[in-house]
Each structure stands twice: as structure tokens, then as C-alpha cells.
Tab-separated table of C-alpha atoms in Angstrom:
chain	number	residue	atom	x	y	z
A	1	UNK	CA	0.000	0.000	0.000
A	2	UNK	CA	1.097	3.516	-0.654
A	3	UNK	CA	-0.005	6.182	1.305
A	4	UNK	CA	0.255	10.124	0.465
A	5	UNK	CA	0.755	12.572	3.739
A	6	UNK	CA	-0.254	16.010	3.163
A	7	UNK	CA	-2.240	19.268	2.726
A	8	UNK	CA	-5.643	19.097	1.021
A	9	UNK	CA	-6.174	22.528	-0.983
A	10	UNK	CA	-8.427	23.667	-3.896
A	11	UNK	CA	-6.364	25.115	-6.571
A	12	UNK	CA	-7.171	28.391	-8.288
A	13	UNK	CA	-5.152	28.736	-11.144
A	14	UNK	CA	-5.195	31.803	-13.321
A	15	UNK	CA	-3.171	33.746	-15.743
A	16	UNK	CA	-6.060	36.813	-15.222
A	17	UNK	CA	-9.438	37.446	-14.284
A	18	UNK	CA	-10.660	36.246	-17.583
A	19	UNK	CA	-9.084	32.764	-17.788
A	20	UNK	CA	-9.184	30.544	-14.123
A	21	UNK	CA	-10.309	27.536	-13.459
A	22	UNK	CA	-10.184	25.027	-10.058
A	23	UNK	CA	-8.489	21.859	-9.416
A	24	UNK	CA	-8.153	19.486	-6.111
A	25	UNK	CA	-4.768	19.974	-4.894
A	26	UNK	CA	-1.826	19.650	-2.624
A	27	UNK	CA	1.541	18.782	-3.361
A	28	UNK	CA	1.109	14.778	-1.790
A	29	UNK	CA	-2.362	14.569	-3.132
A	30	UNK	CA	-1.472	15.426	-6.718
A	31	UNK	CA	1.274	12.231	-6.335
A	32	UNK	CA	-1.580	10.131	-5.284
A	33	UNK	CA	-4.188	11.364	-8.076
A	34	UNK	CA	-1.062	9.942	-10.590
A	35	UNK	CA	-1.059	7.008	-8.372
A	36	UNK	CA	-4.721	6.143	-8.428
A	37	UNK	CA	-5.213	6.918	-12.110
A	38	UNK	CA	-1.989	3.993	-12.627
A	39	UNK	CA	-4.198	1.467	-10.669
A	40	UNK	CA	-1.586	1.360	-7.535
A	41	UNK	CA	-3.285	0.865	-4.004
A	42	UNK	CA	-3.336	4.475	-2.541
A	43	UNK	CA	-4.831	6.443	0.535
A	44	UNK	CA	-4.194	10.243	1.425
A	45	UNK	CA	-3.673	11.089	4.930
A	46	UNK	CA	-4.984	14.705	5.994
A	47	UNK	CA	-8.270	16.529	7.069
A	48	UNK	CA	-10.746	17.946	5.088
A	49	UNK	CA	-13.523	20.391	5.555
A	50	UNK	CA	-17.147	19.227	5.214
A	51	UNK	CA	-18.150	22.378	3.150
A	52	UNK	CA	-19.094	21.537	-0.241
A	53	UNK	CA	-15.354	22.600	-1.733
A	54	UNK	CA	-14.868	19.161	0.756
A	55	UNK	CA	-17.015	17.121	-0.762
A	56	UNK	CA	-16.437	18.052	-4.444
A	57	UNK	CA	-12.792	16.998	-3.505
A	58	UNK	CA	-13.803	13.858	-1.442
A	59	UNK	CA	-15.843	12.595	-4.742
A	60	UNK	CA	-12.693	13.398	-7.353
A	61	UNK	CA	-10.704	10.739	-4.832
A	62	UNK	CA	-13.251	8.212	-5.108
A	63	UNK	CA	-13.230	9.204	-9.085
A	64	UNK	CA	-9.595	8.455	-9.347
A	65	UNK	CA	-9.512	5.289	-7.080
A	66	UNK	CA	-7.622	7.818	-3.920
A	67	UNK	CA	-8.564	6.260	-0.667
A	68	UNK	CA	-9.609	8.545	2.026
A	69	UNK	CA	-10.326	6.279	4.861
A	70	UNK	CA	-7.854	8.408	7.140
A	71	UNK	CA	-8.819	12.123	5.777
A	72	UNK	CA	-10.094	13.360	9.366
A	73	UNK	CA	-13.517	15.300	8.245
A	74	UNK	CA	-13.882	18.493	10.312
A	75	UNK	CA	-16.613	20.847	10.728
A	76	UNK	CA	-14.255	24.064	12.438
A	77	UNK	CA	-12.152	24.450	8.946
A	78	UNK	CA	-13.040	26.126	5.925
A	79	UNK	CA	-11.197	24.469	2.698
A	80	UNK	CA	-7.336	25.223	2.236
A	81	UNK	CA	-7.034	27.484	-0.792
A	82	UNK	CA	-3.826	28.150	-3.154
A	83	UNK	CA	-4.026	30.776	-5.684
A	84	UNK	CA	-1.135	30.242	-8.492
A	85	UNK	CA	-0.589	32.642	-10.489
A	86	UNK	CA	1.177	31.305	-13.884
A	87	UNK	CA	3.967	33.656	-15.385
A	88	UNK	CA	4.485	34.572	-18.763
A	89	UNK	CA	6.852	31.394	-18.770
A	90	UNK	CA	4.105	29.222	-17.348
A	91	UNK	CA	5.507	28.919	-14.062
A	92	UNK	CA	3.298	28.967	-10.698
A	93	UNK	CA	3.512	31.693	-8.165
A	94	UNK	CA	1.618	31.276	-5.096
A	95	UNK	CA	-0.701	32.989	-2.666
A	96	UNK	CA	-1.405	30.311	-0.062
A	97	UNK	CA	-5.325	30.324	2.615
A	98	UNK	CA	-4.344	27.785	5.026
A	99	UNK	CA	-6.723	26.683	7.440
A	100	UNK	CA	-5.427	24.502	10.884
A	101	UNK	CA	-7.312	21.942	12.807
A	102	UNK	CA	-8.263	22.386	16.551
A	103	UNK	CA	-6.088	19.585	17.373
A	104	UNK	CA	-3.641	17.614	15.087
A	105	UNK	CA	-4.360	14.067	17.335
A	106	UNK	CA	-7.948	13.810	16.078
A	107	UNK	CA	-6.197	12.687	12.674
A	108	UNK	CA	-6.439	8.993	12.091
A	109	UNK	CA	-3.496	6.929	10.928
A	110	UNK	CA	-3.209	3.621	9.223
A	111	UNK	CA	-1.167	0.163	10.243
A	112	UNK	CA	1.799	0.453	7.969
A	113	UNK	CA	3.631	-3.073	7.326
A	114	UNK	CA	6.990	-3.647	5.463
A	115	UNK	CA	7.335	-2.490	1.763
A	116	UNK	CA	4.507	0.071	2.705
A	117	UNK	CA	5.321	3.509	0.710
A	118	UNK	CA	4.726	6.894	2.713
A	119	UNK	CA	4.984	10.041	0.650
A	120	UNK	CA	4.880	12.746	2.406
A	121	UNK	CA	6.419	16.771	2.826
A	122	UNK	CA	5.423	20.361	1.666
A	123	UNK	CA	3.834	22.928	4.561
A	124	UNK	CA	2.034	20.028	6.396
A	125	UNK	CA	5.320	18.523	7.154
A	126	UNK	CA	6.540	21.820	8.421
A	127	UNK	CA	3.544	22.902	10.841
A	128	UNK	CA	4.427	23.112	13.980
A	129	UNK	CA	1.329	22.232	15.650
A	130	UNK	CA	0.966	19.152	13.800
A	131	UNK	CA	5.070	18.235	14.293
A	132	UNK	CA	5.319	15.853	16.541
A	133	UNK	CA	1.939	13.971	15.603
A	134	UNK	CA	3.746	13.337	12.173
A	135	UNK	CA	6.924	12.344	13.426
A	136	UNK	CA	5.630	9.687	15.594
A	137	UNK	CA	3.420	8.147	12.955
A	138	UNK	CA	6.495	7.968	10.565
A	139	UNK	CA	9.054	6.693	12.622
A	140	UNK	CA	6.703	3.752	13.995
A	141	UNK	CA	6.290	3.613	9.645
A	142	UNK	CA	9.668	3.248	9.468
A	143	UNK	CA	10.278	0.608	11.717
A	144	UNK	CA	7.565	-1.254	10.889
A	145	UNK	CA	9.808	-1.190	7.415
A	146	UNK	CA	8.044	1.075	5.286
A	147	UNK	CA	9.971	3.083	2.835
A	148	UNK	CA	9.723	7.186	3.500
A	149	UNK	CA	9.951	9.464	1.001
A	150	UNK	CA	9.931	13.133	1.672
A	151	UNK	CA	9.480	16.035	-0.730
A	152	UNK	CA	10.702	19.338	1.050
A	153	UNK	CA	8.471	21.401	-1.903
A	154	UNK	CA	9.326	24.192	-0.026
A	155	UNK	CA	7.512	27.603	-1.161
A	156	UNK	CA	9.098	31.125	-1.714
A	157	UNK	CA	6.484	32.306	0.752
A	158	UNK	CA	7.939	30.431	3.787
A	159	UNK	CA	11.664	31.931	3.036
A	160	UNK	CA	11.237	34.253	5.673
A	161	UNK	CA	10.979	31.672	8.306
A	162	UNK	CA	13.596	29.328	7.069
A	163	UNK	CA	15.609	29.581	10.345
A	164	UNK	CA	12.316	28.434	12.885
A	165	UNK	CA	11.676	25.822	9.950
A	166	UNK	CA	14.914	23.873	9.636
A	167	UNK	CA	14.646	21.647	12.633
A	168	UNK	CA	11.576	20.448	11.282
A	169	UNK	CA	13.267	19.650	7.617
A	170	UNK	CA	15.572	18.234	9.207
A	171	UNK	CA	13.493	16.128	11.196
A	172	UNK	CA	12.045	14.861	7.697
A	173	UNK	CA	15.337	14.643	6.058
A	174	UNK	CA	16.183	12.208	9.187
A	175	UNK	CA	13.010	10.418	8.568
A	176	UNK	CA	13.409	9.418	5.398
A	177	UNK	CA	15.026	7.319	3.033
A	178	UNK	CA	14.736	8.906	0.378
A	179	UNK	CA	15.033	12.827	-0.441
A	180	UNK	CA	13.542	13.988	-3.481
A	181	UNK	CA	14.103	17.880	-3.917
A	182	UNK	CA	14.079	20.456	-6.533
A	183	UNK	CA	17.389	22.472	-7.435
A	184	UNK	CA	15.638	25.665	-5.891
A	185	UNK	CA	14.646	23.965	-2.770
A	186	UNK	CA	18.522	22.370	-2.528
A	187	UNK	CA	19.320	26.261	-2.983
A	188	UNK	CA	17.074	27.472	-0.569
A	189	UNK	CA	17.050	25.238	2.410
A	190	UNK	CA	21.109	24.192	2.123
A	191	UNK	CA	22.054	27.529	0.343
A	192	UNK	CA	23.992	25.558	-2.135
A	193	UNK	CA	23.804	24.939	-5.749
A	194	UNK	CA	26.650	22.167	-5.510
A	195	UNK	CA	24.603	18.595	-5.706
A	196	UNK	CA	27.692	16.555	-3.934
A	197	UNK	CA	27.672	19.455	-1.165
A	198	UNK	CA	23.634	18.681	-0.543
A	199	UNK	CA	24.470	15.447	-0.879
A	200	UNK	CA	27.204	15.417	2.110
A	201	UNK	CA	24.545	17.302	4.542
A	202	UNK	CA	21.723	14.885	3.372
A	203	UNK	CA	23.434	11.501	3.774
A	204	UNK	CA	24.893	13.160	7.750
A	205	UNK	CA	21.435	13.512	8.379
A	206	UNK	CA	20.654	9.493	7.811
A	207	UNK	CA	18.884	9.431	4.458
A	208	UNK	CA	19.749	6.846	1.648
A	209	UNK	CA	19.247	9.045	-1.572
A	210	UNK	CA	18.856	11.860	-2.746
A	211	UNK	CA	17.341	12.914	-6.079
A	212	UNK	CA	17.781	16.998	-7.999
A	213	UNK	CA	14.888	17.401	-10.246
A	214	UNK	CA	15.868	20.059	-12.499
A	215	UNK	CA	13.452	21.277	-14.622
A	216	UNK	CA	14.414	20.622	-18.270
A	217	UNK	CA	18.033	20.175	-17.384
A	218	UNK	CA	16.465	16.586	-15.965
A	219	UNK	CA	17.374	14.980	-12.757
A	220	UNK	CA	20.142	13.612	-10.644
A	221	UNK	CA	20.393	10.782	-8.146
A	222	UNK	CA	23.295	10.492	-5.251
A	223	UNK	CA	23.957	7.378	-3.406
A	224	UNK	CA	26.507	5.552	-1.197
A	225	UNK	CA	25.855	3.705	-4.404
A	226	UNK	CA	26.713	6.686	-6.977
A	227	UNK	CA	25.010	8.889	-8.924
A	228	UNK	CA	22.747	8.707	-12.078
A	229	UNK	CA	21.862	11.153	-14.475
A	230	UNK	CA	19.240	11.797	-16.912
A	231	UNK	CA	18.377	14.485	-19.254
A	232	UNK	CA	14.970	16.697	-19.180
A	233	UNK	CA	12.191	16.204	-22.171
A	234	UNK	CA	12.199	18.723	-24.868
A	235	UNK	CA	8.664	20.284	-24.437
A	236	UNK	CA	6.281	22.952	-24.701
A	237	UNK	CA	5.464	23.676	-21.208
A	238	UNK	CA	1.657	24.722	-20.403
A	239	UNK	CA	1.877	25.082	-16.651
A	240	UNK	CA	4.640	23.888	-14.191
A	241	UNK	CA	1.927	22.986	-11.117
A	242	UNK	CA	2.188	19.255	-10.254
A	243	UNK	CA	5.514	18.407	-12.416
A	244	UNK	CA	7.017	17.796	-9.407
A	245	UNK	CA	4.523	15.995	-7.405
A	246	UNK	CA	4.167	13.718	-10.422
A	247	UNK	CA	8.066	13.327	-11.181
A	248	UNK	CA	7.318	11.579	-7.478
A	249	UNK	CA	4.518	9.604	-8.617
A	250	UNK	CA	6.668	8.119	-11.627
A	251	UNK	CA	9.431	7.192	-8.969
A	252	UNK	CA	6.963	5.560	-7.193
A	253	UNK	CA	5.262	3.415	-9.788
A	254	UNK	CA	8.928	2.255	-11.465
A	255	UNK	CA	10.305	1.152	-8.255
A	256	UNK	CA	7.322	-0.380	-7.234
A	257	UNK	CA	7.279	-2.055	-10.901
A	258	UNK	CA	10.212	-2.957	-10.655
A	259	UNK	CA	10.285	-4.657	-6.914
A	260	UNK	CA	13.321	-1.965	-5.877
A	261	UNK	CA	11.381	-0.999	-2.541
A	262	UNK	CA	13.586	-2.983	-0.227
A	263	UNK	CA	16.497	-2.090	-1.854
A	264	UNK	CA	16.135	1.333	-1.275
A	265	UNK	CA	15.095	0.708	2.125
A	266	UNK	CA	17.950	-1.410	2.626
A	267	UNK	CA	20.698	1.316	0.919
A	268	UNK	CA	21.381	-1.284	-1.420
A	269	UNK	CA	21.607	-1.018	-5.380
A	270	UNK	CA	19.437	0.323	-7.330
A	271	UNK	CA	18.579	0.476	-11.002
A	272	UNK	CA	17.584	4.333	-10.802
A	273	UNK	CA	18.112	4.767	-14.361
A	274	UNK	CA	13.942	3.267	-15.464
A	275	UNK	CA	13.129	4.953	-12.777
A	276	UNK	CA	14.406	8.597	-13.168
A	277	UNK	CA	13.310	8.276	-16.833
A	278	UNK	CA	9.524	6.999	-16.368
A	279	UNK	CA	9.465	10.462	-13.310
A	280	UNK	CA	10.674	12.865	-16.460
A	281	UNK	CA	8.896	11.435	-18.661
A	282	UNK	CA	5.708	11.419	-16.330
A	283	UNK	CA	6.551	15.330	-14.961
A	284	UNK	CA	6.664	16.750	-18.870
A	285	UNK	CA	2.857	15.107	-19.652
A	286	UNK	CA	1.598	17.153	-16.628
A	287	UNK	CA	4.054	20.077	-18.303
A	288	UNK	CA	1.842	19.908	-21.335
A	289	UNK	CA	-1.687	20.298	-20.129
A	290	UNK	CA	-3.097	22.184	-16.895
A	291	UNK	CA	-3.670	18.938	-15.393
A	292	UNK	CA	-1.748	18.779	-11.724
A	293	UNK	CA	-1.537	14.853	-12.310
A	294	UNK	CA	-1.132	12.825	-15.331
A	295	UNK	CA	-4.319	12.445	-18.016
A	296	UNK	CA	-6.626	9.789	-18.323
A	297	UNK	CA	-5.663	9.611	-22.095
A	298	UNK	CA	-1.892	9.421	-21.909
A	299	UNK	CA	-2.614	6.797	-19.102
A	300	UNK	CA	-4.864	4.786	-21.673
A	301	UNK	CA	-2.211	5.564	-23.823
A	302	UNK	CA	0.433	3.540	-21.938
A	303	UNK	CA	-2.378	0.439	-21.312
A	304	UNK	CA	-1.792	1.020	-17.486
């Protein structure tokens, strides 16, 4: 089973007045929208409201085969918003409406059992009323011998409080086995552009792997193992929201194809090549539509 951690918002994406339109979203969700749509056994873990933003949201899960058995349903939150602005190069800037629960122990988490997949990162991951909920529940995950992966996604808007916030990355970073970051949050959080130098405060911290997605310049992978390389896809970009969330989702789905969850786990080797290519080539679909997850067609297209 794989299982998504993260915030629930509704999307609002707009290049003006004149041309917006909504989408259910959230950094870990949009990896487990991917997910469902490719037939894998998923659930998201988060809270919802029960206004009708909710349950519009609640039915596009059951649509794309999401569990939501542990989305805590709460009546004292209004529906998470995210406003993304798209650039004249198609690239999302953000005004975030963040709503918090009462109390972060009314959530309800699963059982996780060995070769279990947790996803999980972005603002949730970094709230500090909901810290040490999280934590628990992933390290009982992790020795119960799930595989973690964590996905700073770390917005421009929470620069300012980078200092209060890096205990809690961190925190993830130690958490996990896997690291999969983009160049500007490598920049941002470990003020470096130098992969090996990321790399080096990564691996001190206890995780496995690390992965650079970097935009069309591709991706990189570093391991006690090595590193891998592979190049971006040559596209026409529409919108950037969701390329990384589903450059996760591909990660996901090859390793899990390809039976290399214990290996990871296990910081043994691991043929990241399949794997970095099916993430690029699954980040540049979502590229080329305004889709934050990959199509229904170009799923059919693959006979998935």
C-alpha cells in the first residue's frame, strides 16, 4: 500500500481574471491522483472540511480510485485554498489560505507493514502544531519497514521563516530514506547549488538518496551507491503545477514495478536509471496540459 501525507487545498489557477479555473490539490495529493489513475493501491492522509469545496474533492478521490479512509472530516475548517498565479513562462507563483485543525491528534493513521510507501512533505510537514503527531506516525512507519519518502516542496512564501523551519526539515530529512528535492529547494534550504555538497549534509542527516529534479536540465540521483543522471524532455510547457509531485509519482510506480522498494530501504543497489526516466517522462505530460496529475488519455495511452 502507498499512502500520500499532506495538505488538502483547492487550486485556483489563473493567468487573469478572464481565464481561471479550479483543481483538487496539494503537493502529496497530486502524487496520489497519478497514483490512483496507474491502478496502484493508494490512501491520502490529511483533514478535510465538510463544506461543499470538501465534498467536491472527497468525490474526485473516489473518481480516481484515492482512498480517504484516514482524511479526518472536520466541521471548524473552511477548505485550504492556493491561488497560483502562472507567469508569462508558465511557471506557478503562489498565494497560499491555510486553514489549521483544533487539534492535530484527532487525525487517524493507518497500520503500515513492510514495503509500505509513505509520501509525504510540503507545509504540512513543516507545521508546527501538527510536528510531533507526524513524526511519531512515521518513525513507527519506518520501523515497521516502510519506505519514507519526503518532498521538502518548499515555497518562496515560507523563506522568511527558514531559520524556525529547519529543525523540522531536518526532522524529515532524518526520517526518510529517500530525499527527493528540486534544485531551488537544494538552494534554498542548504544555500547551495553544488549537488555533492547537498548530498554530504543529506546523507549526515541518515537518508539513503537523494534525487535533484531540475526542470528541463532533468534529474540527478546520489547514493553511497553513486550517482545517475538523466536528461529533461524537450517540451512545450503549459503550466509547471504538479511536475514535481508527479516526477514523485513516476518514482513511485517504477520502483514499485520494478520490486526496488527494499532495496532502497535497505541502501542497497538500485537500477535508478527506469526509474528517473519513467518520473521525467511522467513530470513533462503534466508540463503539457493544466492537469496537476497525469491524463486519463496518456494513461490509456500507456495500457496502465
Amino acid at each position: 500500500m502507498i499512502y500520500t501525507l499532506g495538505e488538502i487545498v483547492l487550486d485556483i489557477i489563473t493567468h487573469d481574471f478572464d481565464n481561471m479555473r479550479a483543481k483538487p490539490g496539494g503537493s502529496m495529493l497530486n502524487t496520489a491522483i497519478s497514483l490512483g489513475r496507474l491502478g496502484l493501491g493508494v490512501n491520502h492522509i490529511s483533514y478535510l472540511s465538510v463544506d461543499q469545496n470538501g465534498r467536491l474533492i472527497l468525490d474526485f478521490l473516489a473518481q480516481n480510485h484515492v482512498g480517504a479512509n484516514y482524511i479526518y472530516l472536520s466541521d471548524t475548517v473552511h477548505t485550504n485554498l492556493a491561488f497560483a498565479h502562472l507567469d508569462k513562462d508558465n511557471k506557478a507563483h503562489y498565494t497560499f489560505y491555510k486553514n489549521d485543525l483544533d487539534d492535530y491528534k484527532q487525525m487517524m493513521f493507518p497500520n503500515v507493514h513492510r514495503g509500505d510507501v509513505i509520501v509525504f512533505g510540503s507545509f504540512f510537514a513543516l507545521n508546527s502544531r501538527a510536528h510531533d503527531v507526524l513524526t511519531r506516525f512515521l518513525q513507527k512507519a519506518k520501523n515497521s519497514g516502510a519506505l519514507l519518502i519526503y518532498d521538502p516542496n518548499f515555497r518562496a512564501s515560507d523563506r522568511p521563516y527558514l531559520s524556525q523551519l529547519i529543525p523540522y526539515i531536518e526532522d524529515c530529512v532524518s526520517l526518510a530514506h529517500l530525499v527527493k528535492a528540486s534544485d531551488e529547494d537544494i538552494e534554498t534550504i542548504f544555500k547551495t547549488t553544488d549537488g555533492d555538497q547537498a548530498w554530504s549534509r543529506i546523507s549526515a542527516l541518515g537518508a539513503k538518496a537523494l534525487i535533484i529534479t531540475k526542470g528541463k536540465d532533468g534529474a540527478i540521483q546520489y547514493s553511497m551507491q553513486g550517482n545517475t543522471h538523466v536528461n529533461g524532455c524537450d517540451i512545450q510547457s503549459v503550466s509547471t503545477i504538479g511536475a514535481g509531485d508527479t516526477f514523485t509519482a513516476g518514482l513511485v510506480y517504477q520502483l514499485t514495478q520494478m520490486s526496488q522498494i527494499q532495496n532502497v530501504i535497505n541502501d542497497e543497489t538500485v537500477d535508478w536509471l527506469p526509474a528517473l526516466k519513467t518520473a521525467n517522462e511522467f513530470a513533462a505530460q503534466v508540463c503539457m496540459s493544466y492537469e496537476n496529475y497525469l491524463s486519463w488519455e496518456y494513461i490509456r495511452s500507456r495500457n496502465v
